[in-house]
Short mmCIF file of C-alpha atoms and ligand atoms in Angstrom, two decimals:
data_model
loop_
_atom_site.label_atom_id
_atom_site.label_comp_id
_atom_site.label_asym_id
_atom_site.label_seq_id
_atom_site.Cartn_x
_atom_site.Cartn_y
_atom_site.Cartn_z
CA MET J 1191 129.28 -161.80 47.46
CA SER J 1192 126.46 -159.73 48.75
CA PHE J 1193 124.24 -157.08 47.25
CA TYR J 1194 126.17 -154.42 45.41
CA HIS J 1195 125.15 -150.90 46.12
CA PHE J 1196 126.55 -148.34 43.76
CA SER J 1197 125.35 -144.89 42.96
CA GLY J 1198 122.30 -145.76 40.99
CA LYS J 1199 122.10 -143.09 38.35
CA CYS J 1200 124.56 -143.16 35.54
CA GLU J 1201 124.23 -141.40 32.26
CA ARG J 1202 125.37 -143.54 29.40
CA ARG J 1203 126.03 -140.98 26.80
CA ALA J 1204 129.13 -142.05 25.00
CA LEU J 1205 128.14 -145.32 23.44
CA SER J 1206 124.53 -146.10 24.14
CA HIS J 1207 122.77 -147.30 21.07
CA PRO J 1208 120.12 -149.84 20.17
CA LEU J 1209 122.90 -151.95 18.69
CA PHE J 1210 124.19 -152.68 22.15
CA GLU J 1211 120.77 -153.89 23.15
CA ALA J 1212 120.38 -155.80 19.93
CA VAL J 1213 121.50 -159.01 21.62
CA PRO J 1214 118.59 -161.43 21.26
CA GLN J 1215 116.92 -162.11 24.56
CA ALA J 1216 116.93 -165.65 25.86
CA SER J 1217 113.20 -166.14 25.42
CA LEU J 1218 113.58 -165.12 21.80
CA ARG J 1219 116.26 -167.70 21.26
CA TYR J 1220 114.09 -170.41 22.67
CA ALA J 1221 111.30 -169.27 20.38
CA MET J 1222 113.75 -169.68 17.53
CA GLY J 1223 114.24 -173.31 18.37
CA ALA J 1224 117.21 -173.53 20.73
CA SER J 1225 116.55 -175.84 23.60
CA VAL J 1226 118.09 -176.13 26.98
CA LYS J 1227 118.76 -179.79 26.42
CA GLU J 1228 120.98 -179.16 23.44
CA GLU J 1229 123.09 -176.63 25.23
CA ARG J 1230 123.58 -178.63 28.34
CA PHE J 1231 126.00 -181.19 27.01
CA HIS J 1232 128.06 -179.16 24.59
CA THR J 1233 131.42 -177.83 25.49
CA PRO J 1234 131.22 -174.05 25.89
CA TYR J 1235 128.35 -173.08 23.71
CA LEU J 1236 128.90 -170.05 21.57
CA ARG J 1237 126.12 -167.89 20.31
CA GLN J 1238 126.63 -167.37 16.59
CA TYR J 1239 126.18 -164.04 14.96
CA PRO J 1240 125.31 -164.04 11.27
CA LYS J 1241 128.42 -162.74 9.55
CA GLN J 1242 128.41 -160.50 6.54
CA ALA J 1243 131.15 -159.55 4.16
CA TRP J 1244 131.50 -156.04 5.56
CA ASP J 1245 131.78 -157.45 9.05
CA MET J 1246 134.81 -159.38 7.96
CA GLN J 1247 136.38 -156.39 6.31
CA TRP J 1248 135.89 -154.32 9.41
CA GLU J 1249 137.41 -156.99 11.55
CA GLN J 1250 140.46 -157.30 9.39
CA GLY J 1251 141.00 -153.57 9.49
CA ARG J 1252 140.75 -153.57 13.24
CA ARG J 1253 142.59 -156.76 13.95
CA ASN J 1254 145.63 -155.14 15.44
CA MET J 1255 143.69 -153.06 17.91
CA LYS J 1256 142.06 -155.76 20.00
CA PHE J 1257 143.41 -155.01 23.43
CA ILE J 1258 140.25 -156.33 25.04
CA LYS J 1259 141.46 -159.80 24.17
CA LYS J 1260 144.62 -159.19 26.11
CA SER J 1261 143.11 -157.91 29.31
CA PRO J 1262 139.69 -159.32 30.11
CA TRP J 1263 138.67 -158.36 33.61
CA ILE J 1264 136.07 -160.57 35.20
CA LEU J 1265 133.41 -160.14 37.85
CA HIS J 1266 132.02 -163.27 39.42
CA TYR J 1267 128.63 -163.56 41.02
CA ASP J 1268 127.18 -166.59 42.74
CA GLY J 1269 123.42 -166.99 42.46
CA SER J 1270 121.58 -169.76 44.27
CA SER J 1271 123.83 -172.75 44.03
CA CYS J 1272 125.90 -175.16 46.06
CA ASN J 1273 128.88 -172.78 45.71
CA GLY J 1274 130.93 -175.47 44.00
CA CYS J 1275 131.30 -173.62 40.73
CA ASP J 1276 132.17 -170.38 42.46
CA ILE J 1277 135.06 -172.10 44.18
CA GLU J 1278 136.17 -173.46 40.82
CA VAL J 1279 136.15 -169.90 39.42
CA LEU J 1280 138.47 -168.88 42.22
CA ALA J 1281 140.59 -171.96 41.57
CA CYS J 1282 141.36 -170.44 38.16
CA LEU J 1283 143.29 -167.70 39.96
CA THR J 1284 145.50 -170.07 41.95
CA PRO J 1285 149.08 -170.78 40.92
CA LEU J 1286 148.05 -174.05 39.25
CA TYR J 1287 145.86 -172.38 36.59
CA ASP J 1288 146.90 -168.73 36.99
CA VAL J 1289 144.56 -166.94 34.59
CA GLU J 1290 146.52 -163.74 35.17
CA ARG J 1291 148.84 -165.18 32.50
CA PHE J 1292 146.20 -164.02 30.03
CA GLY J 1293 145.75 -160.68 31.73
CA VAL J 1294 142.59 -161.79 33.52
CA ILE J 1295 141.97 -159.85 36.71
CA ASN J 1296 139.25 -160.75 39.14
CA THR J 1297 137.78 -157.33 39.86
CA GLY J 1298 135.16 -157.01 42.53
CA ASN J 1299 133.64 -154.11 40.65
CA PRO J 1300 131.08 -154.24 37.81
CA LYS J 1301 132.23 -150.89 36.42
CA HIS J 1302 135.69 -152.27 35.71
CA ALA J 1303 134.66 -155.69 34.49
CA ASP J 1304 134.39 -156.92 30.91
CA ILE J 1305 133.06 -160.40 31.56
CA LEU J 1306 130.37 -161.33 34.08
CA LEU J 1307 130.84 -164.90 35.29
CA ILE J 1308 127.64 -166.13 36.88
CA THR J 1309 127.50 -169.41 38.73
CA GLY J 1310 124.29 -170.77 40.12
CA SER J 1311 120.71 -170.37 39.07
CA VAL J 1312 118.50 -167.32 39.23
CA ASN J 1313 115.78 -167.03 41.84
CA GLU J 1314 113.23 -164.38 42.77
CA GLN J 1315 115.62 -162.82 45.26
CA ASN J 1316 118.63 -162.29 43.04
CA ILE J 1317 117.01 -161.18 39.78
CA PRO J 1318 117.42 -157.45 40.62
CA VAL J 1319 120.99 -158.07 41.78
CA VAL J 1320 122.00 -159.85 38.61
CA LYS J 1321 120.33 -157.22 36.45
CA GLN J 1322 121.94 -154.38 38.35
CA LEU J 1323 125.40 -155.92 38.07
CA TYR J 1324 124.93 -156.34 34.34
CA GLU J 1325 123.64 -152.83 33.83
CA GLN J 1326 126.53 -151.28 35.73
CA MET J 1327 129.15 -152.89 33.52
CA ALA J 1328 130.63 -150.70 30.81
CA ASN J 1329 130.18 -151.71 27.17
CA PRO J 1330 131.33 -153.93 25.53
CA LYS J 1331 130.51 -156.70 27.99
CA ALA J 1332 129.85 -160.43 27.92
CA VAL J 1333 128.06 -162.85 30.20
CA VAL J 1334 129.35 -166.36 30.87
CA ALA J 1335 127.09 -168.85 32.64
CA VAL J 1336 129.31 -171.27 34.55
CA GLY J 1337 127.97 -174.66 35.55
CA ILE J 1338 124.71 -176.45 34.91
CA CYS J 1339 122.92 -174.41 37.57
CA ALA J 1340 123.61 -171.21 35.69
CA THR J 1341 122.75 -172.84 32.39
CA SER J 1342 119.37 -174.30 33.19
CA GLY J 1343 118.79 -174.36 36.93
CA GLY J 1344 120.52 -177.72 37.29
CA ILE J 1345 119.57 -179.80 40.28
CA PHE J 1346 117.80 -176.79 41.75
CA ALA J 1347 115.53 -176.36 38.71
CA GLU J 1348 112.54 -177.89 40.49
CA CYS J 1349 112.78 -175.69 43.58
CA TYR J 1350 109.75 -173.49 44.20
CA ASN J 1351 111.72 -170.25 44.05
CA VAL J 1352 114.15 -171.00 41.22
CA ILE J 1353 113.36 -169.34 37.92
CA GLY J 1354 115.92 -171.25 35.89
CA GLY J 1355 119.19 -170.47 34.16
CA VAL J 1356 120.76 -167.04 33.95
CA ASP J 1357 119.48 -166.66 30.40
CA LYS J 1358 116.00 -166.07 31.79
CA VAL J 1359 117.25 -162.67 32.95
CA LEU J 1360 120.39 -161.72 31.00
CA PRO J 1361 121.60 -162.27 27.44
CA VAL J 1362 124.08 -165.06 28.09
CA ASP J 1363 126.90 -165.35 25.58
CA VAL J 1364 128.75 -168.50 26.62
CA TYR J 1365 127.55 -171.57 28.50
CA VAL J 1366 130.15 -173.58 30.39
CA PRO J 1367 128.87 -177.06 31.24
CA GLY J 1368 129.81 -179.19 34.21
CA CYS J 1369 128.80 -179.82 37.79
CA ALA J 1370 131.09 -178.44 38.99
CA ALA J 1371 132.57 -176.84 35.89
CA ARG J 1372 136.25 -177.63 35.73
CA PRO J 1373 138.70 -174.72 35.84
CA GLU J 1374 139.94 -175.68 32.38
CA ALA J 1375 136.39 -175.41 31.04
CA ILE J 1376 135.92 -172.05 32.76
CA ILE J 1377 139.11 -170.69 31.21
CA ASP J 1378 137.93 -172.03 27.87
CA GLY J 1379 134.62 -170.24 28.39
CA ILE J 1380 136.41 -166.97 29.13
CA VAL J 1381 138.44 -167.35 25.94
CA LYS J 1382 135.24 -167.94 23.97
CA ALA J 1383 133.72 -164.85 25.55
CA LEU J 1384 136.69 -162.83 24.31
CA ALA J 1385 135.71 -163.50 20.70
CA ILE J 1386 132.21 -162.24 21.48
CA LEU J 1387 133.55 -159.15 23.22
CA GLU J 1388 135.58 -158.40 20.14
CA GLU J 1389 132.50 -158.67 17.96
CA LYS J 1390 130.51 -156.42 20.26
CA GLN J 1391 133.27 -153.87 20.17
CA ASN J 1392 133.11 -153.88 16.39
CA ASP J 1393 129.35 -153.36 16.54
CA ALA J 1394 129.85 -150.46 18.90
CA ARG J 1395 132.41 -148.87 16.63
CA LYS J 1396 130.22 -149.29 13.61
CA SER J 1397 127.26 -147.71 15.31
CA PHE J 1398 129.53 -144.96 16.60
CA THR J 1399 130.88 -144.10 13.15
CA LEU J 1400 127.42 -144.40 11.63
CA ARG J 1401 126.00 -141.97 14.12
CA LYS J 1402 128.95 -139.66 13.76
CA GLU J 1403 128.47 -139.52 10.01
CA SER J 1404 124.75 -138.96 10.30
CA GLY J 1405 125.18 -136.29 12.98
CA LEU J 1406 123.27 -138.19 15.64
CA LEU J 1407 126.07 -138.14 18.17
CA TRP J 1408 125.58 -135.99 21.23
CA ASN J 1409 128.87 -134.14 20.71
CA SER J 1410 128.99 -134.03 16.92
CA LYS J 1411 127.40 -130.63 16.44
CA MET G 627 165.72 -127.58 23.45
CA PHE G 628 163.93 -127.15 26.75
CA ILE G 629 160.55 -127.70 25.07
CA LEU G 630 161.92 -130.84 23.45
CA SER G 631 163.13 -132.28 26.74
CA VAL G 632 159.77 -131.49 28.36
CA ILE G 633 157.97 -133.37 25.59
CA MET G 634 160.40 -136.29 25.93
CA ILE G 635 159.78 -136.43 29.67
CA ILE G 636 156.01 -136.37 29.22
CA ILE G 637 156.20 -139.25 26.76
CA LEU G 638 158.96 -141.36 28.28
CA ALA G 639 158.04 -141.11 31.97
CA PRO G 640 154.76 -143.03 31.69
CA LEU G 641 156.49 -145.60 29.46
CA ALA G 642 159.07 -146.20 32.18
CA GLY G 643 156.37 -146.20 34.86
CA GLY G 644 154.25 -148.68 32.93
CA LEU G 645 157.19 -151.01 32.39
CA LEU G 646 158.04 -150.83 36.10
CA THR G 647 154.44 -151.64 37.00
CA GLY G 648 154.48 -154.57 34.58
CA THR G 649 157.71 -155.90 36.08
CA ASP G 650 156.14 -155.43 39.48
CA ARG G 651 153.23 -157.66 38.47
CA VAL G 652 155.53 -160.34 37.08
CA ILE G 653 157.76 -160.34 40.17
CA THR G 654 154.71 -160.43 42.45
CA ALA G 655 153.35 -163.41 40.53
CA ARG G 656 156.70 -165.22 40.77
CA MET G 657 156.79 -164.61 44.50
CA GLN G 658 153.37 -166.25 44.75
CA GLY G 659 154.49 -169.23 42.65
CA ARG G 660 152.60 -168.13 39.54
CA GLN G 661 153.81 -167.37 36.08
CA GLY G 662 152.23 -163.94 35.91
CA PRO G 663 151.13 -161.70 33.07
CA PRO G 664 153.44 -160.40 30.31
CA VAL G 665 155.55 -157.37 31.22
CA LEU G 666 153.53 -155.20 28.84
CA GLN G 667 150.26 -156.08 30.58
CA PRO G 668 149.68 -152.61 32.11
CA PHE G 669 149.82 -151.12 28.60
CA TYR G 670 147.32 -153.69 27.30
CA ASP G 671 145.03 -152.81 30.19
CA VAL G 672 145.22 -149.10 29.55
CA PHE G 673 144.71 -149.43 25.79
CA LYS G 674 141.72 -151.67 26.44
CA LEU G 675 140.27 -149.15 28.86
CA PHE G 676 140.63 -146.44 26.24
CA GLN G 677 138.49 -148.55 23.90
CA LYS G 678 135.77 -149.11 26.48
CA GLU G 679 132.75 -147.05 27.34
CA SER G 680 133.22 -144.41 30.05
CA ILE G 681 130.25 -144.26 32.37
CA GLU G 682 129.66 -140.73 33.57
CA VAL G 683 128.25 -140.48 37.04
CA ASN G 684 128.02 -136.70 36.88
CA LEU G 685 129.63 -133.82 35.05
CA MET G 686 132.50 -133.11 37.45
CA HIS G 687 133.40 -136.72 37.98
CA ARG G 688 136.00 -137.12 35.26
CA PHE G 689 137.22 -133.52 35.32
CA TYR G 690 139.05 -134.02 38.64
CA VAL G 691 140.94 -137.03 37.37
CA TYR G 692 142.21 -135.18 34.31
CA ILE G 693 143.29 -132.20 36.43
CA ALA G 694 145.11 -134.58 38.77
CA LEU G 695 146.93 -136.06 35.78
CA ILE G 696 147.99 -132.59 34.61
CA PHE G 697 149.41 -131.67 38.01
CA VAL G 698 151.26 -134.96 38.32
CA MET G 699 152.70 -134.46 34.83
CA PHE G 700 153.77 -130.97 35.87
CA THR G 701 155.51 -132.42 38.93
CA THR G 702 157.33 -135.00 36.84
CA VAL G 703 158.55 -132.32 34.44
CA ILE G 704 159.79 -130.12 37.30
CA MET G 705 161.62 -132.97 38.96
CA LEU G 706 163.24 -134.42 35.87
CA THR G 707 164.35 -131.03 34.55
CA GLY G 708 166.06 -130.34 37.87
CA GLY G 709 163.60 -127.77 39.13
CA ASP G 710 162.57 -126.63 42.57
CA ILE G 711 161.81 -129.57 44.83
CA LEU G 712 159.38 -127.59 46.98
CA LEU G 713 157.34 -126.56 43.94
CA ALA G 714 157.29 -130.20 42.83
CA ILE G 715 156.07 -131.38 46.23
CA PHE G 716 153.29 -128.81 46.35
CA ALA G 717 152.13 -129.55 42.79
CA LEU G 718 152.09 -133.25 43.64
CA THR G 719 149.97 -132.58 46.73
CA LEU G 720 147.57 -130.51 44.67
CA GLY G 721 147.23 -133.38 42.21
CA SER G 722 146.45 -135.78 45.05
CA ILE G 723 143.83 -133.38 46.42
CA PHE G 724 142.08 -133.23 43.05
CA PHE G 725 142.14 -137.01 42.93
CA VAL G 726 140.45 -137.13 46.34
CA LEU G 727 137.82 -134.65 45.11
CA GLY G 728 137.22 -137.03 42.21
CA GLY G 729 136.39 -139.71 44.76
CA TYR G 730 134.00 -137.37 46.56
CA ALA G 731 132.34 -136.34 43.28
CA SER G 732 130.25 -139.49 43.06
CA ASN G 733 127.79 -140.58 45.68
CA SER G 734 129.04 -144.13 45.93
CA PRO G 735 129.74 -145.15 49.54
CA TYR G 736 132.84 -147.05 48.46
CA SER G 737 134.49 -144.11 46.76
CA LEU G 738 133.51 -141.83 49.66
CA ILE G 739 135.26 -144.10 52.13
CA GLY G 740 138.14 -144.37 49.70
CA SER G 741 138.47 -140.58 49.59
CA GLU G 742 138.39 -140.31 53.35
CA ARG G 743 141.10 -142.91 53.66
CA GLU G 744 143.14 -141.21 50.96
CA LEU G 745 143.00 -137.94 52.92
CA MET G 746 144.10 -139.83 56.00
CA GLN G 747 146.97 -141.36 54.07
CA MET G 748 148.02 -137.93 52.85
CA MET G 749 148.00 -136.77 56.44
CA ALA G 750 150.30 -139.69 57.23
CA TYR G 751 152.87 -139.18 54.48
CA GLU G 752 152.89 -135.44 53.76
CA PRO G 753 155.05 -134.43 56.79
CA MET G 754 157.78 -136.82 55.67
CA VAL G 755 157.64 -135.57 52.08
CA LEU G 756 158.12 -132.02 53.34
CA LEU G 757 160.94 -133.11 55.64
CA THR G 758 162.62 -134.73 52.64
CA GLY G 759 162.58 -131.42 50.80
CA ILE G 760 163.83 -129.53 53.85
CA GLY G 761 166.50 -132.14 54.55
CA LEU G 762 167.81 -131.98 51.00
CA TYR G 763 168.01 -128.20 51.36
CA TYR G 764 169.88 -128.59 54.63
CA ALA G 765 172.40 -130.94 53.08
CA ASP G 766 173.06 -129.04 49.86
CA LYS G 767 171.89 -125.47 50.58
CA SER G 768 169.63 -125.45 47.55
CA PHE G 769 166.06 -126.39 46.75
CA PHE G 770 166.92 -127.02 43.12
CA ILE G 771 167.28 -130.67 42.18
CA LYS G 772 169.97 -129.88 39.62
CA ASP G 773 172.12 -128.38 42.40
CA ILE G 774 171.43 -131.27 44.76
CA VAL G 775 172.42 -133.92 42.23
CA SER G 776 175.65 -132.09 41.42
CA GLY G 777 176.91 -131.86 45.01
CA GLN G 778 180.25 -133.16 46.26
CA ALA G 779 178.94 -136.04 48.34
CA PRO G 780 175.65 -137.91 47.90
CA ALA G 781 172.86 -136.58 50.09
CA ILE G 782 172.34 -140.03 51.62
CA LEU G 783 175.55 -139.62 53.64
CA SER G 784 174.15 -136.72 55.62
CA LEU G 785 170.50 -137.80 55.47
CA PRO G 786 170.26 -141.54 56.24
CA GLY G 787 167.35 -141.04 58.64
CA VAL G 788 165.39 -138.93 56.16
CA PHE G 789 166.02 -141.57 53.51
CA LEU G 790 164.63 -144.29 55.82
CA GLY G 791 161.54 -142.18 56.42
CA LEU G 792 161.16 -141.67 52.67
CA LEU G 793 161.36 -145.45 52.12
CA PHE G 794 158.57 -145.85 54.64
CA ILE G 795 156.20 -143.35 53.06
CA LEU G 796 156.93 -144.61 49.55
CA ILE G 797 154.77 -147.58 50.56
CA PHE G 798 151.86 -145.14 50.72
CA LYS G 799 152.85 -143.36 47.53
CA LEU G 800 153.30 -146.52 45.49
CA ARG G 801 150.06 -147.92 46.96
CA LYS G 802 151.71 -151.02 48.34
CA SER G 803 150.16 -153.52 50.64
CA PRO G 804 150.32 -152.68 54.31
CA PHE G 805 149.13 -149.17 53.51
CA ASP G 806 146.96 -149.46 50.39
CA LEU G 807 143.87 -148.50 52.34
CA SER G 808 142.24 -146.10 49.91
CA MET G 809 142.54 -148.12 46.73
CA GLY G 810 144.50 -151.25 46.03
CA HIS G 811 145.74 -152.81 42.85
CA HIS G 812 144.00 -156.00 43.81
CA GLY G 813 140.28 -156.45 43.42
CA HIS G 814 138.07 -157.82 46.15
CA GLN G 815 138.99 -155.66 49.04
CA GLU G 816 136.56 -154.46 51.63
CA ILE G 817 135.83 -151.17 49.87
CA VAL G 818 135.87 -152.70 46.36
CA GLN G 819 138.33 -150.32 44.63
CA GLY G 820 138.06 -147.24 46.79
CA ILE G 821 138.32 -144.01 44.83
CA LYS G 822 138.52 -145.91 41.55
CA THR G 823 135.20 -147.68 42.13
CA GLU G 824 133.03 -145.39 40.03
CA TYR G 825 135.51 -144.82 37.21
CA SER G 826 135.47 -146.83 34.04
CA GLY G 827 136.85 -146.69 30.53
CA LYS G 828 139.04 -143.71 29.63
CA ASP G 829 138.86 -142.18 33.09
CA LEU G 830 140.17 -145.34 34.71
CA ALA G 831 142.95 -145.43 32.12
CA VAL G 832 143.87 -141.86 33.08
CA ILE G 833 144.05 -142.88 36.75
CA GLU G 834 146.38 -145.71 35.76
CA ILE G 835 148.64 -143.38 33.77
CA THR G 836 148.69 -140.94 36.69
CA HIS G 837 149.97 -143.79 38.81
CA TRP G 838 152.77 -144.47 36.31
CA TYR G 839 153.90 -140.87 36.58
CA GLU G 840 153.77 -141.16 40.37
CA VAL G 841 156.03 -144.21 40.28
CA VAL G 842 158.57 -142.19 38.31
CA ILE G 843 158.30 -139.29 40.77
CA ALA G 844 158.81 -141.60 43.73
CA LEU G 845 161.90 -143.17 42.21
CA THR G 846 163.27 -139.75 41.24
CA LEU G 847 163.14 -138.80 44.92
CA VAL G 848 165.27 -141.87 45.65
CA TYR G 849 167.64 -141.00 42.80
CA VAL G 850 168.24 -137.52 44.22
CA PHE G 851 169.65 -139.04 47.39
CA PHE G 852 172.41 -140.91 45.56
CA ALA G 853 173.46 -138.79 42.60
CA THR G 854 176.55 -136.57 42.81
CA ARG G 855 178.78 -134.60 40.49
CA ALA G 856 180.62 -137.76 39.38
CA PRO G 857 178.94 -139.37 36.35
CA VAL G 858 179.39 -142.88 37.77
CA SER G 859 177.19 -142.00 40.72
CA SER G 860 174.11 -141.96 38.46
CA VAL G 861 174.66 -145.68 37.86
CA PHE G 862 174.61 -146.28 41.60
CA ALA G 863 171.57 -144.05 41.93
CA VAL G 864 169.64 -146.02 39.29
CA LEU G 865 170.70 -149.25 41.01
CA ALA G 866 169.43 -147.82 44.30
CA CYS G 867 166.11 -146.97 42.63
CA ILE G 868 165.74 -150.54 41.35
CA LEU G 869 166.62 -151.96 44.77
CA VAL G 870 164.14 -149.68 46.50
CA TYR G 871 161.40 -150.67 44.06
CA PHE G 872 162.18 -154.34 44.66
CA LEU G 873 162.08 -153.76 48.40
CA GLU G 874 158.64 -152.19 48.08
CA ILE G 875 157.42 -155.21 46.10
CA VAL G 876 158.73 -157.54 48.83
CA ILE G 877 156.95 -155.44 51.46
CA ASP G 878 153.79 -155.50 49.33
CA ASN G 879 153.81 -159.29 49.26
CA GLY G 880 154.99 -159.81 52.79
CA PHE G 881 152.42 -157.86 54.78
CA ALA G 882 148.66 -157.81 55.10
CA ARG G 883 146.76 -154.52 54.97
CA THR G 884 146.74 -152.70 58.32
CA LYS G 885 144.14 -150.51 59.96
CA TRP G 886 144.29 -146.78 59.34
CA GLN G 887 145.17 -146.04 62.97
CA PHE G 888 148.36 -148.06 62.66
CA ALA G 889 149.18 -146.53 59.29
CA LEU G 890 148.86 -142.99 60.64
CA LYS G 891 150.70 -143.63 63.90
CA SER G 892 153.58 -145.57 62.38
CA ALA G 893 154.11 -143.02 59.61
CA TRP G 894 154.22 -140.16 62.09
CA ILE G 895 156.49 -142.03 64.50
CA VAL G 896 158.92 -142.83 61.68
CA THR G 897 158.76 -139.22 60.50
CA GLY G 898 159.20 -137.88 64.01
CA VAL G 899 162.03 -140.16 65.00
CA SER G 900 164.18 -140.83 61.96
CA GLY G 901 163.37 -137.66 60.00
CA THR G 902 163.51 -135.09 62.76
CA VAL G 903 166.43 -136.63 64.65
CA ASN G 904 168.41 -136.70 61.44
CA LEU G 905 167.73 -133.02 60.83
CA VAL G 906 168.58 -132.08 64.43
CA VAL G 907 171.88 -133.97 64.27
CA LEU G 908 172.63 -132.38 60.91
CA SER G 909 172.04 -128.90 62.32
CA PHE G 910 174.78 -129.53 64.90
CA PHE G 911 177.32 -130.32 62.26
CA ARG G 912 176.60 -127.39 59.98
S1 SF4 S 1107 126.55 -176.73 38.70
FE1 SF4 S 1107 126.85 -178.24 40.35
S2 SF4 S 1107 128.75 -177.58 41.35
FE2 SF4 S 1107 128.04 -175.87 40.10
S3 SF4 S 1107 126.89 -174.61 41.48
FE3 SF4 S 1107 125.42 -175.99 40.48
S4 SF4 S 1107 125.24 -177.77 41.85
FE4 SF4 S 1107 127.06 -176.62 42.46
#
C-alpha cells in the first residue's frame, strides 16, 4: 500500500480532548520498566489501564451499547518487512478464517477504520506515513502491531535505516507475536484490541460529559 | 392517519433496507464459500458509526449528506404512499445531486474522482429512470403509483422491455459490482471509497441509511410493475422484488468492475433498444 494522500486539514471539534492523547507514549512505557524482551514472547500483549471503581460502574451502565465490538473495521499498513505478516493479515479474510463473521471489514481508508494493523518495522521513510494514517483515523482508535518486526524491528532491527518497532512512533495497544504471525494470533489480537477500543470509548464519553457539564464544549453555549 | 403512515414509512423503510443489505452480505459470503456476518451487521455498523467521532473537513461537508438523506426520505414517502412517480424520480435525482456535491465539498482527490464518476453514472441511468416513469404512464394513463398498482393487468405485460432496462440500471442504483465505479461496498478499490472517502462517524452512518432508503425505492419500482387490483398480485410482486434483489447479488458476485466507458455505453444501448422499442411498440397498440 503506498502513500496515502488525503486532504490534510481536518478540524477535530467534536471529541478532541487531552484524554484521547493521554495514552502513554512508548518511550514513557520503557522508562517505566517495560522491556522489549518481555513483550516479544507473550501471546498478544495487552496494555493495562489502572481501573477504578467509577470506571467499572460506567462500564456496566454502558455495557449494552458497545457496537464497536460488533463491527471493528481495520486498516492494514505494511512498513519495512518481508511482507509475510501482511499476507497473513489478508489470509484472515479468506474463507478459511473469514473475519467478516465478527463484522471485521478491511477498509482501505483511515477515516473509516477503528483498528490500525501495522506489520513490519518503522524506518525513516515511513514514519510520516504511519503518523499520518494514525492521525486521520477517527476516535476511538487502536493500534495493533502484528509480527516481531512491528513489535521490535525483528530481524531488520540492526539495519541502518530501521528505527525499531511501531511503538517508537505510535501508541501501540496490542502486540501480536510471531514470524510470521499466524492468522489465529492476528484475530486474537484484533479481539484484544476491541476491549481497548471499548475502554477508549468510555474515556471519550466521560470527557465529553465532563466538558458538557462544565460548559467547555464548543456547542454547549 | 396520513401523518401516521408517513411516520411508519420513515421508520420501517430503513429497517427493511438494512435487513435486505444484511441478507445481501450473508448471501454474498455464502457464494464466496464463507460464513459471513450476522444478518443484523449493517445495523451494528451504523450504530457504531453513530458512536464514533465525525471528522469535519469543512463546514459544508456534512450538510450535503443530510440534505441528500432528506430528499431520499421524501422520495420513499411519495412512492410508498402511492404518489406521483415523476415527482419521486425528480426528488431522487435531486438527492443524488446533493450527494455528489458532498463529494466535491472536500478537496480529497479520491472523493473528487468519486463525484465525477457518480455524475457519469447518473448520466448513464437517468434516461432509463425517466423512461420507466413515462412507460408506466403509457401503460396505465396515470403518473400516480396508486393508480398504476390498481390497474387491470400488471404493467409488466405491456412493458417487458422497460422492465429489462430497469433491471439493468438497478445495478447502478444498488451500487453493485460491474458498475460500482463511484463508491463500492468493498474496501480496497482503486479510488479507496470514492465519495465516502472523507466521511466518518455520524456522516458515514447517514450515507449508509440513505442507501437503505434507496434499496427500498429501487424495489418499489420493481413492485409497481407487478401489482394489480387483485390482492394476490402483491404476493407475486413481493416475490418478484426478492428475485430481482437476488439476481442483483448474483450479478454483483459474478462480474468484475468495468470501465466507465463501457458502463455509459451499455446503459444507453439498453435504454435505447429495450426501453425505446418497447414504448414505440406500445404506441402502436394504444
Ligand atoms: S515478523 Fe517475520 S514474517 Fe512478519 S514481516 Fe517480519 S520478517 Fe516478515
